[in-house]
């Protein structure tokens, strides 16, 4: 019986899922939030019960220790030795990693080096790594990179049309993100299509962060996020693509500082920025239904930016067999799926099965047999990919 814990360590949070790998069952899952505060929040789900506790947690080490102590106290494991592997989600693997890796000194040093590209993520992944290494030294550790799936992009897709030296000397290029999700969802779609030898799939990962990926024969050929997750389609609070001259204008003429502009583009833009209502899709939809003009405009722009990338990838792939909707909005909003698909009907011959879209459950086809493109809803499962890769690399 091999147990593996999938960990996603952020600046002040630590998400976890503990798997029994013999049957890939999730034994327990949860999140520790507000690490570093006296009122940190520890939420754990176990056997259909959800427990929430507010307590001081001073750092990631204390969070990892608390989590592992709780696993023992609740008899979720009888000994920490049962946990054979820890899989860490790592946002930025740069050009170094095209697959998951055992976290040896080299891998750790590269994750550290890449913190210049992901200052809000990579340092915290390493903090999580050290915390678990100290708490359960006998468990192996594996890094699963958000960027790895997109390492198959060709140079013509990842090079920016700026002086080449910034790529050669400064690592400036498209890396993409959400790779673990795009990998899982595209491969699940290929499985649902009966594992054809050739396939052209677009994954629309529409959550608070959102990106689209074109996947040919199971391989990522292009993706909407870029050097950082700020690029691509509009998101909850991120702008997605804007003319970079807007930045210069705001700094030189309006008096914003550079950090203020970057903060604005990351945290105050997207659905929130246009609607002025919320970054949460449900809130914006609710406001739009009540006639709020800017909420309507925000949704309109959101949908149009999604279809613009679908159009690009239709051309790049030379056709589309399937479009997959995933993540918070993609999995849960029949309304968003219908609005997006309606915009594709004329050009791509997409036809939605209303009943399957609105009332179906789980991973499913929601297009009619007449539709020229299959439309799937697929529930992403990044933690399962992390656990599977950890098992495979550690030979468990
Ligand atoms: P994620 O980042 O994948 O957790 O997705 C978060 C986004 O999903 C938020 O914008 C939520 O409003 C949206 N979302 C979650 N559930 C629903 C739902 N039932 N209908 C519409 N949007 C939803």
Short mmCIF file of C-alpha atoms and ligand atoms in Angstrom, two decimals:
data_model
loop_
_atom_site.label_atom_id
_atom_site.label_comp_id
_atom_site.label_asym_id
_atom_site.label_seq_id
_atom_site.Cartn_x
_atom_site.Cartn_y
_atom_site.Cartn_z
CA UNK A 1 0.00 0.00 0.00
CA UNK A 2 1.75 3.17 -1.19
CA UNK A 3 0.43 6.51 -0.01
CA UNK A 4 1.46 9.66 -1.80
CA UNK A 5 0.71 13.24 -0.87
CA UNK A 6 0.31 15.86 -3.60
CA UNK A 7 1.30 19.29 -2.31
CA UNK A 8 0.78 22.76 -3.71
CA UNK A 9 2.68 25.26 -1.55
CA UNK A 10 1.90 28.93 -2.16
CA UNK A 11 3.09 32.09 -0.42
CA UNK A 12 0.70 31.73 2.51
CA UNK A 13 -1.13 28.51 1.73
CA UNK A 14 -0.56 24.81 1.42
CA UNK A 15 -3.03 22.60 -0.45
CA UNK A 16 -2.80 18.84 -0.15
CA UNK A 17 -4.37 15.57 -1.26
CA UNK A 18 -3.33 12.22 0.17
CA UNK A 19 -3.76 9.30 -2.22
CA UNK A 20 -3.84 5.56 -1.74
CA UNK A 21 -2.13 4.73 -5.00
CA UNK A 22 -3.24 1.10 -5.25
CA UNK A 23 -6.67 2.36 -6.31
CA UNK A 24 -5.88 6.07 -6.76
CA UNK A 25 -8.38 6.91 -4.04
CA UNK A 26 -8.18 10.31 -2.33
CA UNK A 27 -8.00 9.48 1.38
CA UNK A 28 -8.01 13.04 2.62
CA UNK A 29 -7.57 16.53 1.21
CA UNK A 30 -7.58 20.09 2.35
CA UNK A 31 -5.84 23.41 2.59
CA UNK A 32 -3.98 25.48 5.15
CA UNK A 33 -4.46 29.18 4.48
CA UNK A 34 -3.09 32.39 6.01
CA UNK A 35 0.19 30.72 7.00
CA UNK A 36 2.21 33.25 9.03
CA UNK A 37 -0.88 34.64 10.78
CA UNK A 38 -2.37 34.05 14.22
CA UNK A 39 -5.69 33.22 12.59
CA UNK A 40 -4.53 30.72 9.99
CA UNK A 41 -7.25 28.39 8.68
CA UNK A 42 -6.79 24.63 8.48
CA UNK A 43 -9.48 22.82 6.49
CA UNK A 44 -9.36 19.06 6.12
CA UNK A 45 -11.83 16.69 4.46
CA UNK A 46 -11.93 13.08 5.59
CA UNK A 47 -14.64 10.43 5.21
CA UNK A 48 -17.29 12.91 4.03
CA UNK A 49 -16.57 15.25 6.94
CA UNK A 50 -15.08 18.68 6.62
CA UNK A 51 -13.27 20.16 9.62
CA UNK A 52 -12.21 23.77 9.84
CA UNK A 53 -9.94 25.10 12.56
CA UNK A 54 -8.57 28.60 13.13
CA UNK A 55 -5.22 28.69 14.88
CA UNK A 56 -1.80 30.38 14.73
CA UNK A 57 0.57 28.79 12.18
CA UNK A 58 3.88 30.59 12.02
CA UNK A 59 5.42 29.16 8.85
CA UNK A 60 5.32 26.37 6.26
CA UNK A 61 7.24 24.00 8.56
CA UNK A 62 4.57 24.45 11.22
CA UNK A 63 1.89 23.89 8.55
CA UNK A 64 3.47 20.64 7.32
CA UNK A 65 3.97 19.41 10.91
CA UNK A 66 0.36 20.26 11.80
CA UNK A 67 -0.94 18.43 8.75
CA UNK A 68 1.14 15.31 9.40
CA UNK A 69 0.27 15.28 13.14
CA UNK A 70 -3.39 15.52 12.18
CA UNK A 71 -3.09 12.52 9.84
CA UNK A 72 -1.86 10.48 12.82
CA UNK A 73 -4.36 11.92 15.33
CA UNK A 74 -7.30 11.23 13.07
CA UNK A 75 -5.95 7.72 12.36
CA UNK A 76 -5.82 8.56 8.65
CA UNK A 77 -2.37 6.92 8.71
CA UNK A 78 -1.01 4.83 11.55
CA UNK A 79 2.57 5.90 10.88
CA UNK A 80 4.08 8.63 8.72
CA UNK A 81 6.27 5.91 7.15
CA UNK A 82 3.16 4.92 5.16
CA UNK A 83 3.66 8.09 3.10
CA UNK A 84 6.23 7.01 0.54
CA UNK A 85 6.25 10.03 -1.70
CA UNK A 86 5.54 13.76 -1.80
CA UNK A 87 4.66 15.30 -5.17
CA UNK A 88 5.19 19.04 -5.35
CA UNK A 89 3.48 21.28 -7.86
CA UNK A 90 6.05 23.71 -9.29
CA UNK A 91 4.82 26.63 -11.39
CA UNK A 92 7.99 27.40 -13.32
CA UNK A 93 10.40 24.79 -14.69
CA UNK A 94 11.79 27.06 -17.43
CA UNK A 95 13.47 25.36 -20.38
CA UNK A 96 15.14 22.87 -18.04
CA UNK A 97 12.32 20.41 -17.48
CA UNK A 98 10.04 18.76 -20.01
CA UNK A 99 8.72 16.22 -17.50
CA UNK A 100 8.42 15.63 -13.76
CA UNK A 101 11.66 15.02 -11.87
CA UNK A 102 12.88 13.57 -8.58
CA UNK A 103 13.91 16.54 -6.44
CA UNK A 104 17.67 16.08 -6.15
CA UNK A 105 20.17 18.91 -5.60
CA UNK A 106 20.24 19.81 -9.31
CA UNK A 107 16.44 20.07 -9.60
CA UNK A 108 16.21 22.09 -6.39
CA UNK A 109 18.95 24.47 -7.60
CA UNK A 110 17.14 25.04 -10.92
CA UNK A 111 13.78 25.69 -9.20
CA UNK A 112 15.65 28.20 -7.07
CA UNK A 113 17.35 29.78 -10.10
CA UNK A 114 13.97 30.12 -11.83
CA UNK A 115 12.48 32.17 -8.99
CA UNK A 116 13.36 35.25 -11.07
CA UNK A 117 10.66 34.11 -13.52
CA UNK A 118 8.11 33.11 -10.86
CA UNK A 119 8.91 35.12 -7.73
CA UNK A 120 5.45 34.57 -6.27
CA UNK A 121 5.58 30.79 -6.64
CA UNK A 122 8.93 29.00 -6.94
CA UNK A 123 10.39 30.16 -3.60
CA UNK A 124 7.28 28.92 -1.78
CA UNK A 125 7.37 25.55 -3.55
CA UNK A 126 10.89 25.11 -2.16
CA UNK A 127 9.78 26.17 1.32
CA UNK A 128 7.12 23.43 1.10
CA UNK A 129 9.70 20.95 -0.16
CA UNK A 130 12.07 21.60 2.78
CA UNK A 131 9.22 21.44 5.29
CA UNK A 132 8.08 17.99 4.14
CA UNK A 133 11.66 16.75 3.75
CA UNK A 134 12.28 17.59 7.39
CA UNK A 135 9.00 16.14 8.61
CA UNK A 136 9.12 12.87 6.60
CA UNK A 137 12.77 12.43 5.55
CA UNK A 138 12.23 8.88 4.28
CA UNK A 139 9.63 9.88 1.68
CA UNK A 140 10.88 10.65 -1.84
CA UNK A 141 10.05 14.01 -3.41
CA UNK A 142 9.06 14.74 -6.99
CA UNK A 143 8.58 18.09 -8.73
CA UNK A 144 5.73 18.32 -11.25
CA UNK A 145 6.08 21.42 -13.39
CA UNK A 146 3.21 23.53 -14.74
CA UNK A 147 5.40 24.39 -17.71
CA UNK A 148 6.62 20.88 -18.62
CA UNK A 149 3.75 19.92 -20.93
CA UNK A 150 4.39 23.02 -23.07
CA UNK A 151 8.08 22.26 -23.62
CA UNK A 152 7.03 20.58 -26.89
CA UNK A 153 6.16 23.99 -28.40
CA UNK A 154 8.29 24.73 -31.44
CA UNK A 155 10.60 27.70 -31.41
CA UNK A 156 8.35 29.59 -33.84
CA UNK A 157 5.61 29.41 -31.21
CA UNK A 158 7.61 30.31 -28.11
CA UNK A 159 9.97 33.02 -29.36
CA UNK A 160 8.73 36.61 -28.97
CA UNK A 161 9.36 39.00 -31.86
CA UNK A 162 11.78 41.13 -29.83
CA UNK A 163 15.61 41.13 -30.06
CA UNK A 164 16.78 37.51 -29.90
CA UNK A 165 19.37 38.25 -27.23
CA UNK A 166 16.62 38.50 -24.60
CA UNK A 167 15.82 34.87 -25.27
CA UNK A 168 19.44 33.74 -25.47
CA UNK A 169 20.75 35.73 -22.55
CA UNK A 170 17.74 36.41 -20.33
CA UNK A 171 15.36 33.43 -20.71
CA UNK A 172 12.60 35.61 -22.21
CA UNK A 173 10.22 33.32 -24.14
CA UNK A 174 6.77 31.78 -23.85
CA UNK A 175 6.61 29.05 -21.17
CA UNK A 176 2.87 28.70 -20.71
CA UNK A 177 1.19 27.41 -17.56
CA UNK A 178 -1.60 25.08 -16.34
CA UNK A 179 0.36 22.37 -18.19
CA UNK A 180 -0.58 19.59 -15.79
CA UNK A 181 -4.26 20.38 -16.31
CA UNK A 182 -3.94 20.69 -20.09
CA UNK A 183 -2.10 17.35 -20.18
CA UNK A 184 -4.69 15.58 -18.04
CA UNK A 185 -7.73 16.99 -19.83
CA UNK A 186 -6.44 16.54 -23.39
CA UNK A 187 -5.42 12.95 -22.71
CA UNK A 188 -8.75 12.20 -21.07
CA UNK A 189 -10.50 13.59 -24.16
CA UNK A 190 -8.37 11.40 -26.42
CA UNK A 191 -9.33 8.43 -24.23
CA UNK A 192 -13.04 9.38 -24.46
CA UNK A 193 -12.67 9.55 -28.26
CA UNK A 194 -11.43 5.94 -28.27
CA UNK A 195 -7.66 6.64 -28.46
CA UNK A 196 -7.43 7.56 -32.16
CA UNK A 197 -3.92 7.56 -33.64
CA UNK A 198 -4.24 11.24 -34.58
CA UNK A 199 -6.16 13.95 -32.76
CA UNK A 200 -6.58 17.74 -32.72
CA UNK A 201 -7.83 18.95 -29.37
CA UNK A 202 -8.25 22.38 -27.79
CA UNK A 203 -8.42 22.59 -24.00
CA UNK A 204 -10.13 25.64 -22.50
CA UNK A 205 -9.05 25.79 -18.86
CA UNK A 206 -11.42 28.47 -17.62
CA UNK A 207 -10.97 29.15 -13.92
CA UNK A 208 -9.94 32.24 -12.03
CA UNK A 209 -6.73 31.81 -14.00
CA UNK A 210 -7.56 30.81 -17.56
CA UNK A 211 -5.69 29.52 -20.59
CA UNK A 212 -6.22 27.62 -23.82
CA UNK A 213 -3.92 24.99 -25.31
CA UNK A 214 -3.79 23.42 -28.75
CA UNK A 215 -2.90 19.73 -28.46
CA UNK A 216 -1.97 17.68 -31.53
CA UNK A 217 -1.64 13.91 -31.13
CA UNK A 218 -1.40 14.39 -27.37
CA UNK A 219 1.36 17.00 -27.58
CA UNK A 220 1.06 20.70 -26.69
CA UNK A 221 1.72 22.78 -29.82
CA UNK A 222 0.65 26.20 -28.54
CA UNK A 223 -0.79 27.78 -25.43
CA UNK A 224 -2.21 31.16 -24.54
CA UNK A 225 -0.21 32.00 -21.42
CA UNK A 226 3.27 33.33 -22.04
CA UNK A 227 6.43 34.32 -20.21
CA UNK A 228 4.11 34.46 -17.21
CA UNK A 229 0.42 33.59 -16.63
CA UNK A 230 -0.51 37.23 -17.34
CA UNK A 231 -0.70 36.64 -21.08
CA UNK A 232 -3.50 35.19 -23.20
CA UNK A 233 -7.22 35.41 -22.58
CA UNK A 234 -8.86 37.68 -20.04
CA UNK A 235 -9.22 36.13 -16.57
CA UNK A 236 -10.79 36.80 -13.16
CA UNK A 237 -8.35 39.57 -12.26
CA UNK A 238 -5.69 39.30 -14.98
CA UNK A 239 -5.95 41.32 -18.16
CA UNK A 240 -4.53 38.76 -20.57
CA UNK A 241 -3.08 40.26 -23.77
CA UNK A 242 -2.94 44.07 -23.94
CA UNK A 243 -0.81 46.41 -26.03
CA UNK A 244 2.41 46.88 -23.96
CA UNK A 245 2.31 50.59 -24.82
CA UNK A 246 -0.56 50.94 -22.35
CA UNK A 247 2.03 50.31 -19.64
CA UNK A 248 4.33 53.05 -20.86
CA UNK A 249 1.42 55.46 -21.19
CA UNK A 250 0.21 54.79 -17.63
CA UNK A 251 3.70 55.25 -16.22
CA UNK A 252 4.77 58.29 -18.25
CA UNK A 253 1.50 60.20 -18.49
CA UNK A 254 -0.72 59.07 -15.65
CA UNK A 255 1.98 58.68 -13.01
CA UNK A 256 1.54 55.06 -11.99
CA UNK A 257 4.69 53.26 -10.89
CA UNK A 258 5.74 50.08 -12.69
CA UNK A 259 4.82 47.83 -9.73
CA UNK A 260 1.41 49.54 -9.60
CA UNK A 261 0.80 48.83 -13.29
CA UNK A 262 1.84 45.20 -12.97
CA UNK A 263 -0.33 44.83 -9.88
CA UNK A 264 -3.24 46.41 -11.76
CA UNK A 265 -2.80 44.02 -14.72
CA UNK A 266 -2.57 40.97 -12.43
CA UNK A 267 -5.03 41.79 -9.68
CA UNK A 268 -7.44 44.51 -10.77
CA UNK A 269 -8.18 43.68 -14.38
CA UNK A 270 -10.12 40.98 -16.24
CA UNK A 271 -13.71 40.30 -15.12
CA UNK A 272 -13.16 42.46 -12.03
CA UNK A 273 -11.63 45.36 -13.90
CA UNK A 274 -14.28 45.65 -16.60
CA UNK A 275 -17.37 44.83 -14.53
CA UNK A 276 -16.31 46.61 -11.34
CA UNK A 277 -18.46 43.95 -9.64
CA UNK A 278 -16.26 40.95 -8.87
CA UNK A 279 -13.57 38.64 -10.21
CA UNK A 280 -15.88 35.69 -9.58
CA UNK A 281 -17.68 34.53 -12.71
CA UNK A 282 -20.87 33.72 -10.78
CA UNK A 283 -21.12 37.24 -9.35
CA UNK A 284 -20.51 38.84 -12.73
CA UNK A 285 -23.09 36.56 -14.37
CA UNK A 286 -25.61 37.39 -11.66
CA UNK A 287 -25.05 41.13 -12.15
CA UNK A 288 -25.29 40.76 -15.92
CA UNK A 289 -28.63 38.95 -15.57
CA UNK A 290 -29.88 41.89 -13.53
CA UNK A 291 -28.96 44.22 -16.38
CA UNK A 292 -25.60 45.55 -15.14
CA UNK A 293 -24.08 46.94 -18.35
CA UNK A 294 -20.42 46.57 -17.47
CA UNK A 295 -20.95 43.05 -16.17
CA UNK A 296 -22.55 42.21 -19.54
CA UNK A 297 -19.61 43.81 -21.32
CA UNK A 298 -17.10 41.88 -19.17
CA UNK A 299 -18.72 38.55 -20.08
CA UNK A 300 -18.97 39.52 -23.72
CA UNK A 301 -15.26 40.33 -23.89
CA UNK A 302 -14.37 37.19 -21.91
CA UNK A 303 -16.25 34.93 -24.37
CA UNK A 304 -14.85 36.73 -27.41
CA UNK A 305 -11.30 36.38 -26.18
CA UNK A 306 -11.83 32.66 -25.69
CA UNK A 307 -13.14 32.19 -29.22
CA UNK A 308 -10.33 34.30 -30.67
CA UNK A 309 -7.84 31.74 -29.36
CA UNK A 310 -10.01 28.86 -30.53
CA UNK A 311 -9.94 30.45 -34.00
CA UNK A 312 -6.16 30.74 -33.94
CA UNK A 313 -5.72 27.18 -32.82
CA UNK A 314 -8.23 25.90 -35.37
CA UNK A 315 -5.90 27.28 -38.04
CA UNK A 316 -2.72 26.13 -36.28
CA UNK A 317 -4.04 22.57 -35.86
CA UNK A 318 -5.58 22.46 -39.34
CA UNK A 319 -8.98 21.62 -37.86
CA UNK A 320 -10.39 20.55 -34.50
CA UNK A 321 -11.71 17.17 -33.38
CA UNK A 322 -12.64 18.30 -29.89
CA UNK A 323 -12.87 21.30 -27.59
CA UNK A 324 -12.72 20.53 -23.87
CA UNK A 325 -14.04 22.77 -21.11
CA UNK A 326 -12.42 22.46 -17.71
CA UNK A 327 -11.70 24.26 -14.37
CA UNK A 328 -14.19 26.25 -12.26
CA UNK A 329 -16.05 28.02 -15.06
CA UNK A 330 -15.51 25.37 -17.74
CA UNK A 331 -16.72 22.52 -15.53
CA UNK A 332 -19.60 24.27 -13.81
CA UNK A 333 -21.07 26.94 -16.03
CA UNK A 334 -23.46 25.56 -18.65
CA UNK A 335 -24.15 29.20 -19.48
CA UNK A 336 -20.49 29.99 -20.31
CA UNK A 337 -20.16 26.83 -22.40
CA UNK A 338 -23.32 27.63 -24.35
CA UNK A 339 -22.35 31.26 -24.98
CA UNK A 340 -18.90 30.23 -26.21
CA UNK A 341 -20.21 27.38 -28.36
CA UNK A 342 -22.94 29.57 -29.87
CA UNK A 343 -20.20 31.94 -31.05
CA UNK A 344 -18.52 28.99 -32.78
CA UNK A 345 -21.59 27.55 -34.47
CA UNK A 346 -21.48 29.50 -37.71
CA UNK A 347 -17.78 29.09 -38.39
CA UNK A 348 -17.15 25.63 -36.97
CA UNK A 349 -20.51 23.86 -37.12
CA UNK A 350 -20.59 23.33 -33.36
CA UNK A 351 -23.91 22.06 -31.97
CA UNK A 352 -24.56 21.66 -28.27
CA UNK A 353 -26.85 19.04 -26.73
CA UNK A 354 -28.79 21.25 -24.30
CA UNK A 355 -29.67 18.44 -21.92
CA UNK A 356 -26.10 17.07 -21.67
CA UNK A 357 -24.76 20.60 -21.23
CA UNK A 358 -27.18 21.63 -18.50
CA UNK A 359 -28.01 18.46 -16.63
CA UNK A 360 -25.27 15.94 -17.38
CA UNK A 361 -22.80 14.82 -14.73
CA UNK A 362 -19.07 14.17 -14.74
CA UNK A 363 -16.76 13.91 -17.76
CA UNK A 364 -19.01 13.90 -20.80
CA UNK A 365 -19.70 14.79 -24.38
CA UNK A 366 -22.08 17.75 -24.62
CA UNK A 367 -22.26 18.12 -28.40
CA UNK A 368 -24.88 16.50 -30.65
CA UNK A 369 -23.98 13.73 -33.13
CA UNK A 370 -24.38 16.37 -35.90
CA UNK A 371 -21.81 18.72 -34.42
CA UNK A 372 -18.69 19.03 -36.59
CA UNK A 373 -16.55 19.35 -33.45
CA UNK A 374 -16.95 17.24 -30.31
CA UNK A 375 -17.43 19.33 -27.18
CA UNK A 376 -16.44 17.77 -23.86
CA UNK A 377 -16.73 18.78 -20.23
CA UNK A 378 -13.81 17.22 -18.38
CA UNK A 379 -13.03 17.65 -14.69
CA UNK A 380 -9.38 18.49 -14.38
CA UNK A 381 -7.31 16.58 -11.84
CA UNK A 382 -3.83 18.03 -11.47
CA UNK A 383 -3.30 16.33 -8.11
CA UNK A 384 -3.83 12.90 -9.64
CA UNK A 385 -1.20 13.62 -12.31
CA UNK A 386 1.19 14.77 -9.55
CA UNK A 387 0.54 11.59 -7.55
CA UNK A 388 0.89 9.33 -10.62
CA UNK A 389 4.18 10.94 -11.68
CA UNK A 390 5.49 10.67 -8.12
CA UNK A 391 4.61 6.98 -7.98
CA UNK A 392 6.21 6.32 -11.36
CA UNK A 393 9.46 8.18 -10.68
CA UNK A 394 9.90 6.73 -7.20
CA UNK A 395 9.07 3.21 -8.43
CA UNK A 396 6.38 2.76 -5.78
P1 LIG B 1 -10.99 27.82 -10.38
O1 LIG B 1 -9.92 28.87 -10.41
O2 LIG B 1 -10.77 26.70 -11.34
O3 LIG B 1 -11.31 27.34 -8.98
O4 LIG B 1 -12.35 28.55 -10.89
C1 LIG B 1 -12.91 29.64 -10.22
C2 LIG B 1 -13.96 30.27 -11.10
O5 LIG B 1 -14.97 29.30 -11.39
C3 LIG B 1 -14.65 31.46 -10.45
O6 LIG B 1 -14.76 32.53 -11.38
C4 LIG B 1 -16.03 30.92 -10.14
O7 LIG B 1 -17.03 31.91 -10.20
C5 LIG B 1 -16.23 29.92 -11.26
N1 LIG B 1 -17.29 28.97 -10.92
C6 LIG B 1 -17.28 28.02 -9.96
N2 LIG B 1 -18.47 27.38 -9.91
C7 LIG B 1 -19.26 27.96 -10.85
C8 LIG B 1 -20.60 27.78 -11.30
N3 LIG B 1 -21.39 26.84 -10.73
N4 LIG B 1 -21.06 28.56 -12.30
C9 LIG B 1 -20.28 29.49 -12.85
N5 LIG B 1 -19.00 29.71 -12.48
C10 LIG B 1 -18.49 28.97 -11.50
#
